[in-house]
XYZ file of C-alpha atoms in Angstrom:
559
model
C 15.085 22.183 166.287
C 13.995 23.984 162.935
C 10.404 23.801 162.228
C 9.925 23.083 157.745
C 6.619 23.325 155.603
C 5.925 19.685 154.203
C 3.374 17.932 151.996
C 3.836 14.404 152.443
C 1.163 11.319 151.818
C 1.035 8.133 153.232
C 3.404 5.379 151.783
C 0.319 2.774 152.323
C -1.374 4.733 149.535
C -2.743 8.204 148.286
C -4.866 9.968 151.844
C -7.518 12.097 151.261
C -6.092 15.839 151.350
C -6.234 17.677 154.228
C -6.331 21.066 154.893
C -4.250 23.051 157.216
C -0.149 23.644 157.954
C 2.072 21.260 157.955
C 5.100 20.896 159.676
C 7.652 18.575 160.908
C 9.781 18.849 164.270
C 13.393 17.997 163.671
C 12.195 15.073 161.822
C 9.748 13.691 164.644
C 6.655 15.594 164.552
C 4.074 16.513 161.587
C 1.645 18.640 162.251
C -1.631 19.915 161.276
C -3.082 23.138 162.506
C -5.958 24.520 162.029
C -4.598 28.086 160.659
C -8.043 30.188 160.748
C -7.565 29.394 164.909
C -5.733 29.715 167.610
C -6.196 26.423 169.370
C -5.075 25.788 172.894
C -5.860 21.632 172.090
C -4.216 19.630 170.532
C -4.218 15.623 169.906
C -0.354 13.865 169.471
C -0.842 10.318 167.491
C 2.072 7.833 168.474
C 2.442 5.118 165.978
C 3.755 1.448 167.605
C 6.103 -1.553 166.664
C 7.108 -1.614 163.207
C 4.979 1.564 162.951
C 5.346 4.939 161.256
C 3.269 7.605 162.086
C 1.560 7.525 158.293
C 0.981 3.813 157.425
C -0.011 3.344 161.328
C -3.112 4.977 161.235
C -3.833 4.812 157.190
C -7.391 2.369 156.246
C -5.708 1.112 152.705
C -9.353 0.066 151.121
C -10.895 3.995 152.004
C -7.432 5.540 151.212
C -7.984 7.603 154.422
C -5.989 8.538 157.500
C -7.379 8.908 161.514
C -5.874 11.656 161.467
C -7.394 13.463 158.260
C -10.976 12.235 159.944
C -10.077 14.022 162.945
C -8.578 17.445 161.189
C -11.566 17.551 159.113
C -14.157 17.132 161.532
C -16.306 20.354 162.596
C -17.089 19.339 165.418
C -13.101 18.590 166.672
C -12.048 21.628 164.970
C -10.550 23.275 168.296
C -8.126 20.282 167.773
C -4.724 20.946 166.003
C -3.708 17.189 164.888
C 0.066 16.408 165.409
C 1.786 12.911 164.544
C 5.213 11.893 166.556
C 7.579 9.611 164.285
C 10.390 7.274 165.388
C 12.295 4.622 163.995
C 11.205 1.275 164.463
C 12.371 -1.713 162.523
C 11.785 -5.141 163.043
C 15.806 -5.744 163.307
C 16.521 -2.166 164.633
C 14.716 -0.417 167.626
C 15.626 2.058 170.333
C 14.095 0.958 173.934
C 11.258 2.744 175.693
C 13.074 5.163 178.174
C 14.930 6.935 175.311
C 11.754 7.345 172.589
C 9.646 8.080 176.037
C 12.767 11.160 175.952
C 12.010 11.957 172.300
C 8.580 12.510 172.654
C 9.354 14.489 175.091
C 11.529 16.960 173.294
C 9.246 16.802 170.163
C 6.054 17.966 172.852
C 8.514 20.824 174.227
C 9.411 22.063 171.246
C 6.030 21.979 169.791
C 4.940 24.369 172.798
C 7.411 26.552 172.183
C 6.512 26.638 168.461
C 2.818 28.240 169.478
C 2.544 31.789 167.979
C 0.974 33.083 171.001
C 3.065 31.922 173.471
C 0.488 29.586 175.297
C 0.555 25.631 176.001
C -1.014 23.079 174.099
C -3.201 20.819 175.839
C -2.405 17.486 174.978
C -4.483 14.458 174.265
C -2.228 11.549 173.694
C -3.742 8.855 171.324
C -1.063 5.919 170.861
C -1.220 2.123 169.485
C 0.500 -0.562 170.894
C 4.064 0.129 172.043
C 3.161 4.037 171.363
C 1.128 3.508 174.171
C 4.005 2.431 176.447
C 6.507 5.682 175.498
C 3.356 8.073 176.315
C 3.441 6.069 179.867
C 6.826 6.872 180.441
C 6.907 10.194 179.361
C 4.020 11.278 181.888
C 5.806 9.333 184.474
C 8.841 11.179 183.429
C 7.420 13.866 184.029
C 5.781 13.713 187.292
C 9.001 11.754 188.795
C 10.694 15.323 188.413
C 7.694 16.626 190.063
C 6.367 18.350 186.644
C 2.704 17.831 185.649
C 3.329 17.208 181.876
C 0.681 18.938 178.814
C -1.811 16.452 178.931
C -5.349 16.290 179.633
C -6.009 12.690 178.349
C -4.548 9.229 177.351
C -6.178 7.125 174.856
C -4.756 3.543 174.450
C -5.271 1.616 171.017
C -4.486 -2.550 172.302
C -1.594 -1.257 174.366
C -0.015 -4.164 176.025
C 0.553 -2.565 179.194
C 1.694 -5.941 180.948
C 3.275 -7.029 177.585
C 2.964 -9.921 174.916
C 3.854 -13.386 175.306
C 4.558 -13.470 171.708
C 7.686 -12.459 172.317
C 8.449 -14.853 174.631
C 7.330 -17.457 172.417
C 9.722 -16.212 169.793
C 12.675 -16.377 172.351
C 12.007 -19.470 172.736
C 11.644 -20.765 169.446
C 14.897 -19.424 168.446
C 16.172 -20.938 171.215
C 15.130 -24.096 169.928
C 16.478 -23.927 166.322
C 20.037 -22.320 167.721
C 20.479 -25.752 169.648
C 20.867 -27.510 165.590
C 22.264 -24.175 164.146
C 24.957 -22.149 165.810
C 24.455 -19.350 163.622
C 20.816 -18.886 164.275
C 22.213 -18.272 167.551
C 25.053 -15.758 166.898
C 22.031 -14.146 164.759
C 19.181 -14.309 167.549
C 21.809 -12.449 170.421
C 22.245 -9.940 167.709
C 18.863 -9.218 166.853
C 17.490 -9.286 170.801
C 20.968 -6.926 171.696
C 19.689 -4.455 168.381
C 15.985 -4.759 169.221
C 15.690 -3.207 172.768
C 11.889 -2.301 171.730
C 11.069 -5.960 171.364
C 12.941 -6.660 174.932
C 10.820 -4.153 176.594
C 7.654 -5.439 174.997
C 8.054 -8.744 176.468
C 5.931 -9.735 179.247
C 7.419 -9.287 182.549
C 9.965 -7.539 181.593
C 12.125 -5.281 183.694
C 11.373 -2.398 181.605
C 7.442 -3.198 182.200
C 8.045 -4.160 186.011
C 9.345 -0.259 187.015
C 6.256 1.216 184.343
C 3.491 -0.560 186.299
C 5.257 0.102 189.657
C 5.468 4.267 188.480
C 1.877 4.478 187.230
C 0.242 2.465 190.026
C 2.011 5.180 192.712
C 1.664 8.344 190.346
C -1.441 7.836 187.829
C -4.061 5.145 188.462
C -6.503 6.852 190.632
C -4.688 9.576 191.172
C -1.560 8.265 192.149
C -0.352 7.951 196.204
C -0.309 10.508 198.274
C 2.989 9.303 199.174
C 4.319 10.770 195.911
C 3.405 14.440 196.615
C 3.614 16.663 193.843
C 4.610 13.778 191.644
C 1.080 12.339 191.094
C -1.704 13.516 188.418
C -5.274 12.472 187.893
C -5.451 11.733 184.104
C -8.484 10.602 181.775
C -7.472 7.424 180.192
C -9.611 5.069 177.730
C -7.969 1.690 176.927
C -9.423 -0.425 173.898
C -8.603 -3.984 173.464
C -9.236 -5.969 169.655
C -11.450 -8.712 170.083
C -9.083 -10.479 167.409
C -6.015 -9.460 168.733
C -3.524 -12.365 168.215
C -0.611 -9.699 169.655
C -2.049 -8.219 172.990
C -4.281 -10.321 174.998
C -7.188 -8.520 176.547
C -5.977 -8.388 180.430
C -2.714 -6.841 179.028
C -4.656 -4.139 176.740
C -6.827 -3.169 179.723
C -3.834 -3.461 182.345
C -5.182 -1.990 185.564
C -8.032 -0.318 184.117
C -11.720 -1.374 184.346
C -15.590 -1.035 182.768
C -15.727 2.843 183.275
C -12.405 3.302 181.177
C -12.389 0.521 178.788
C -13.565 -0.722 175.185
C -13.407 -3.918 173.267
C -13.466 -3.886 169.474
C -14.319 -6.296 166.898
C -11.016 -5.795 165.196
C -7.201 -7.252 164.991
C -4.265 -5.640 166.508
C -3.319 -3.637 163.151
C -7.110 -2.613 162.012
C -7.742 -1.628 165.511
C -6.818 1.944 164.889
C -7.578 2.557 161.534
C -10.979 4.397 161.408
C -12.468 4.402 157.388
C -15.288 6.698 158.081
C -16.688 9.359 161.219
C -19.404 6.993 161.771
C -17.107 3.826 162.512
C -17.043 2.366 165.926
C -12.884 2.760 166.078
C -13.620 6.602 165.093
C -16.399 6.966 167.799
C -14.662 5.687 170.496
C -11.737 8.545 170.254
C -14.589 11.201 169.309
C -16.343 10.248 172.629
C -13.028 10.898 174.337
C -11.641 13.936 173.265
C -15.256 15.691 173.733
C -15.001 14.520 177.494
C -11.061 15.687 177.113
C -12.372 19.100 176.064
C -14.094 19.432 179.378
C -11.028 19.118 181.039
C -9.804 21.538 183.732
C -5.988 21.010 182.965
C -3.901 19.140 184.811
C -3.384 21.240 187.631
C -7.376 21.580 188.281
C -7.850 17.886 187.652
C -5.394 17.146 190.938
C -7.226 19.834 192.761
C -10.384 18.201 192.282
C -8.769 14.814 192.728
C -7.749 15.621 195.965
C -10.713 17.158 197.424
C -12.585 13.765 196.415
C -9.699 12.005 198.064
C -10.652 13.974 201.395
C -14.229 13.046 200.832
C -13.275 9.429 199.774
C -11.290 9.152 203.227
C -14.739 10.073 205.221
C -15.846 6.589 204.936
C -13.797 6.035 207.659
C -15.365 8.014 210.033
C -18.205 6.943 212.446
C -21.321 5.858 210.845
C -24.668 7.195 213.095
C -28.484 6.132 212.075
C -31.349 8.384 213.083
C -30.080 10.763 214.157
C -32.729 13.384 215.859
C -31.526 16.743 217.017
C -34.061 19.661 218.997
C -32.712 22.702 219.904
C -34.604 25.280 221.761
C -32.816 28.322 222.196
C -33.621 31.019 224.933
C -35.350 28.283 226.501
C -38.358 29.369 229.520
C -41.040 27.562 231.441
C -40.271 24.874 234.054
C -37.623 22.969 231.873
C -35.130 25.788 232.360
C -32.725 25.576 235.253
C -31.547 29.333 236.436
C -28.711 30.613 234.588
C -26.134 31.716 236.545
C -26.130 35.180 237.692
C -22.894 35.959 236.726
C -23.492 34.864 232.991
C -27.101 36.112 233.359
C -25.465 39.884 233.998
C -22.973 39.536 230.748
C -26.113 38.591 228.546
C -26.589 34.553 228.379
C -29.892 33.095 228.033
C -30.818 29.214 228.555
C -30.788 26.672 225.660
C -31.906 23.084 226.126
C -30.856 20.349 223.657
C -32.357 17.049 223.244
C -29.962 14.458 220.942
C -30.879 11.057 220.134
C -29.190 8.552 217.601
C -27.804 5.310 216.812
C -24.123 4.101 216.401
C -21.639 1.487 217.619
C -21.228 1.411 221.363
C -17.490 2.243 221.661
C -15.025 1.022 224.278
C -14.584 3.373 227.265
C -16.450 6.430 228.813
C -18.982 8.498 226.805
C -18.041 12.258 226.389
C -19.519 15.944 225.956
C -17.908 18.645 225.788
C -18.542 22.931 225.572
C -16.308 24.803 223.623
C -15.404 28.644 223.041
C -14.685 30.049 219.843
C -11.797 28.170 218.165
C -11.410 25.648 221.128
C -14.334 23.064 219.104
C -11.833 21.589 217.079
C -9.550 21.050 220.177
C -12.103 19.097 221.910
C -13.230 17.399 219.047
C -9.868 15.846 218.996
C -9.553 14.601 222.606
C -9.303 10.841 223.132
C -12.193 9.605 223.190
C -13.896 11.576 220.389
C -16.886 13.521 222.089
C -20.702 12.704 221.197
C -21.854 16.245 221.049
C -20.004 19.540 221.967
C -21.971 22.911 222.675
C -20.048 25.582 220.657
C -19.923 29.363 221.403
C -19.047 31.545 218.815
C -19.022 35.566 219.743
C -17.422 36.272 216.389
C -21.121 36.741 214.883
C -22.755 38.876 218.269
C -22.495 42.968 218.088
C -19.485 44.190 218.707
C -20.564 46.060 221.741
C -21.648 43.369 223.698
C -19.055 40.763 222.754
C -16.602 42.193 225.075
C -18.926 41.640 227.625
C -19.796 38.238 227.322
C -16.254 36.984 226.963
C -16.003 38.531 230.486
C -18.673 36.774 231.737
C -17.623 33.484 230.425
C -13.878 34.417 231.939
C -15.097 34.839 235.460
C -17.270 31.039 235.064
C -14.148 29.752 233.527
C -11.410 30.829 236.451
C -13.724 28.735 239.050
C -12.845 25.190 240.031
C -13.589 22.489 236.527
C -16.687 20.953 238.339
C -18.196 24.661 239.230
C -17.651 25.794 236.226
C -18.992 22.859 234.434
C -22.095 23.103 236.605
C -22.228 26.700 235.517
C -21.887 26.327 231.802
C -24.320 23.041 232.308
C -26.806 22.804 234.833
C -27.982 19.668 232.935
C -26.337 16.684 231.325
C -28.215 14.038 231.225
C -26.951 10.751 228.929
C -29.006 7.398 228.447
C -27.345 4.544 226.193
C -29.968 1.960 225.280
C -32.563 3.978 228.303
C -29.557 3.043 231.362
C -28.486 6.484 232.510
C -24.569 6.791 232.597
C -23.070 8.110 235.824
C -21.093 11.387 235.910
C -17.476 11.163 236.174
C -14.393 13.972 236.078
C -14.423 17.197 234.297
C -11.668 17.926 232.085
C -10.817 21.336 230.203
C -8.105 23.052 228.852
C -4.809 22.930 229.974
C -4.005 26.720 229.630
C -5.845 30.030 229.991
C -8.256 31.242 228.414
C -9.748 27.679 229.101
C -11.244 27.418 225.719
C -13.352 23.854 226.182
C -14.104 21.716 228.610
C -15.713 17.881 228.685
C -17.228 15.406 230.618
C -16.689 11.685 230.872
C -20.028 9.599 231.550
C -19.365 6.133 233.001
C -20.622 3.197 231.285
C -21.859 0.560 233.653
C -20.085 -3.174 233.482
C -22.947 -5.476 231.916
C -23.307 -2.483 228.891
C -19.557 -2.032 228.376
C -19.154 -5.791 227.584
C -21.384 -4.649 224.181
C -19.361 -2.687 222.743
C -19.138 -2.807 218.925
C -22.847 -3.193 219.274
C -25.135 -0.924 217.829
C -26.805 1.115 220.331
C -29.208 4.389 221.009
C -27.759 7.089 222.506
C -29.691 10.026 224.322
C -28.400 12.902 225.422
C -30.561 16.006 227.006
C -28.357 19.186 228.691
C -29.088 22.555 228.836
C -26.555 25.164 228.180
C -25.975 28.713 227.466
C -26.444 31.313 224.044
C -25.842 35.389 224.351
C -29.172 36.799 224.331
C -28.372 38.817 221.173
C -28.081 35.897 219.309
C -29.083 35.835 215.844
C -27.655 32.757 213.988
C -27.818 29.113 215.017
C -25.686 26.120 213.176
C -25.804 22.259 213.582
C -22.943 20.639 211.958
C -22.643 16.782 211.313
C -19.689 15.630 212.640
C -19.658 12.081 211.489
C -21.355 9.904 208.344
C -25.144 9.823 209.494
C -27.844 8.025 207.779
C -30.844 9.916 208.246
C -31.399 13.660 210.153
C -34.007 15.558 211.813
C -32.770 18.622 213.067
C -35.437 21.381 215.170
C -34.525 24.577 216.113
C -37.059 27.113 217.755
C -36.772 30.248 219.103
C -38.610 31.357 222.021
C -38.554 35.069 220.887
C -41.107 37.190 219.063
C -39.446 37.289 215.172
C -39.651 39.853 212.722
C -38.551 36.831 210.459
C -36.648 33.577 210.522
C -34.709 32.162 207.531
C -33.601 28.382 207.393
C -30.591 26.676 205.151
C -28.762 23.828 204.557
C -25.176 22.881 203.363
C -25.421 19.335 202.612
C -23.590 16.891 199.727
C -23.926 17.576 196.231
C -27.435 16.823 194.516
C -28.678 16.658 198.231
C -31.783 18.315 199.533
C -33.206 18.351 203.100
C -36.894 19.236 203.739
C -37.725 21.795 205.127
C -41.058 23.075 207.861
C -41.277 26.008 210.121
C -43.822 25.882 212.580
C -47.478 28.384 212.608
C -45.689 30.434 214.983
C -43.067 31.655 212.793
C -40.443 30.191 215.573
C -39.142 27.210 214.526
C -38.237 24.992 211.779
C -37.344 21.672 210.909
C -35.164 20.014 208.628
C -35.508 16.596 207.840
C -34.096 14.202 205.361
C -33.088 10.392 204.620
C -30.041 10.686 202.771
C -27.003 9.758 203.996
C -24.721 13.025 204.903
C -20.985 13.090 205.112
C -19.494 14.853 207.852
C -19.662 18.372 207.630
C -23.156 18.665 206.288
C -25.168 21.561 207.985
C -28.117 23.079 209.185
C -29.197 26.461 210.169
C -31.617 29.103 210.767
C -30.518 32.955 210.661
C -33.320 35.461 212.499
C -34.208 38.981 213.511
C -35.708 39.809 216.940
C -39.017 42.026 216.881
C -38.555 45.070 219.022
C -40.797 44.343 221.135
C -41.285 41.343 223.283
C -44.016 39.399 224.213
């Protein structure tokens, strides 16, 4: 396609000059760059039915073009301004899928005609049936798995489920063709000539496959069942208050308040703008400077997925109140011995006291100890646990780790019950203040043994609640290395509300607490006189995932 210098003005009148190249593609493209720049942006007008891409967008009483208001302004100037052209004639119109094809070709070659080599970023701003052919072509696009140019889709009284007019017309020439035969010979030509008109018509098939396309690969994001072939996109529909052409459920389609615009306008005078302070101006202003913030299309489905992951927390369990005391190298007559064996590798007692409220759920409650990547194993057992005891070594000294994973090997090779017994001397769980009863020990099915759980009974007359909301309480004490120097408590499920203690029972050169919670989230935070403890504390409601910790440095000497 051969790119040609032009200087054209609009057939609806004489348009205010403006400055900048201008060039048409093969016919179907005039442009407008901005030649002191090297713009990466650029915004594609597509004109509708019975359009062209002058006379479209032209206010006749200012003698001014959207475009020109666009070019011109400072503010936009990282904008090159492109208009697409096809034919369109009330008795003579190519359907959808093949100007959806043009448009296509005319945005291909206009990225190849960039002098740097680069990509345009494309913000597609379209009346009526243009609206529909910038539909297809992004759905063309991502059907071959191939995230087209653009970064935004702005919809002028689109009629995205089409216009009963045309219906209405059918039928009226249905009518007169029963008293005129050649009305009717004239009416199956025109509708067989007019394939634009056909496609506009509500319900059509042509309509049917776009709404099924854009509700699996666009809105929202698309389904995840279309892989690769999905893109979050920007899109602002406006609708004409006077619009005797598009109703207003067809101009907004699928789209709601965030995304959408009325006008006090008709379906012609919707798009055409007569100064930079008028409302039809404003609204595509407002959009291209959130446009301009865009990551590109690639980024945009990165960060549409990763609020898809958070989106599918809701699913998770929901606990209330949730209070959580740690007390780590834990003395004084609370503290069962330690085995010997894990006393000689280097473990020290910690005591944990867990309270909350959730949902009873059917069947035994469960807690489980895990060993370095064996927490995400248990976490997945059937039923989910309410608390697992995690050891990490990967943040100890190196020359003691060895030792400790030695230590927990010998504990691990006993019988399930002795080693369970070994690893925790206390488990103690309460639902609702009723003590459950112990029941069998379960671990890993393979060496090196990596977790290991217990099922708590729950009696008859508190099972029959279940899907009741009910306190749990949960005390055990368990086992840290003695070098330890980092401690982490990590929400597993939604929880509205969370206190979270942890205290040393060490002499501290220093102790430093954080927190990795939601964005725009804050816990507060205490430590106690003694330099030894500290607190978090906060109402909000956390997603799983959220954490708290404390990081410290043992004083040389000890108390």
């Amino acid at each position: 396609m051969a790119f040609k210098a032009t200087h054209e003005t609009s057939s609806a009148g004489p348009a205010k000059p403006i400055g900048g190249e201008q060039v048409v593609v093969d016919g179907m493209l005039k442009a407008r760059r901005h030649v002191d720049r090297n713009n990466r942006r650029a915004v594609v007008f597509v004109h509708g039915f019975t359009g062209d891409q002058d006379t479209t967008w032209t206010n006749v009483a200012e003698h001014v073009q959207f475009d020109s208001l666009l070019f011109d302004d400072e503010d936009l100037a990282d904008y090159d301004v492109f208009k697409f052209k096809f034919a369109s004639k009330l008795y003579r119109g190519n359907d959808v899928d093949g100007l959806a094809q043009r448009l296509g070709q005319a945005i291909n070659e206009l990225q190849a005609s960039r002098r740097d080599g680069g990509r345009y970023e494309a913000v597609l701003v379209a009346h009526s049936l243009g609206g529909l052919i910038c539909m297809r072509y992004i759905l063309n696009n991502l059907i071959a798995n191939q995230i087209p140019p653009v970064v935004g889709l702005m919809l002028y009284a689109t009629p995205t489920t089409g216009t009963g007019l045309v219906t209405v017309a059918k039928w009226v020439l249905d009518v007169v063709a029963i008293r005129f035969s050649v009305v009717r010979w004239v009416s199956r030509w025109w509708l067989g000539s007019q394939k634009q008109l056909n496609d506009l018509e509500t319900a059509s098939a042509f309509l049917g496959r776009l709404q099924t396309d854009w509700a699996a690969r666009v809105l929202n994001g698309g389904d995840p069942a279309a892989g690769l072939g999905r893109m979050w996109l920007p899109v602002r529909v406006v609708s004409a208050e006077r619009d005797g052409v598009v109703s207003e459920s067809s101009a907004k389609g699928a789209y709601g308040a965030i995304d959408w615009l009325t006008l006090d306008y008709n379906h012609v005078d919707v798009c055409k703008p007569a100064t930079r302070t008028d409302d039809r101006y404003l609204a595509a202003r407002r959009f291209l400077e959130a446009c301009r913030d865009s990551k590109g299309p690639s980024i945009q489905q990165d960060v549409w997925t990763l609020s898809q992951r958070v989106w599918e927390e809701r699913r998770k369990r929901l606990v209330k109140r949730l209070e959580y005391l740690t007390s780590i190298h834990a003395d004084g007559d609370d503290a069962r011995p330690v085995d010997p064996v894990l006393v000689d590798s280097g473990f020290t007692p910690c005591i944990t006291h867990c309270k909350f409220s959730a949902i009873l759920r059917p069947g035994p409650v469960t807690v489980g100890i895990a060993f370095g990547l064996g927490g995400e194993h248990v976490w997945k057992c059937d039923p989910e646990p309410e608390v697992v005891h995690a050891l990490s070594l990967g943040l100890v000294p190196t020359d003691v780790r060895e030792q400790l994973r030695l230590g927990l090997k010998s504990v691990m090779s006993r019988g399930a019950d002795s080693a369970w017994k070994a690893l925790l001397p206390v488990c103690e769980v309460k639902v609702d203040g009723r003590p459950l009863v112990e029941d069998a020990v379960e671990r890993a099915h393979v060496a090196p043994y990596e977790w290991m759980r217990r099922r708590f009974l729950v009696p008859a007359d508190l099972a029959n609640r279940a899907g009741e909301e009910v306190v749990y309480e949960l005390k055990y004490q368990s086992i840290v290395p003695d070098v330890l120097a980092h401690f982490r408590f990590v929400h597993r499920w939604i929880t509205n509300g969370s206190t979270c203690r942890i205290t040393v029972n060490r002499k501290l050169d220093y102790l430093v607490a954080t927190s990795a919670l939601g964005l725009g989230q804050k816990a507060s935070e205490s430590k106690g006189d003694d330099g030894r403890s500290v607190e978090f504390s906060t109402q909000e409601t956390l997603l799983p995932g959220a954490q708290f910790a404390a990081s410290w440095w043992l004083a040389r000497v000890q108390d």
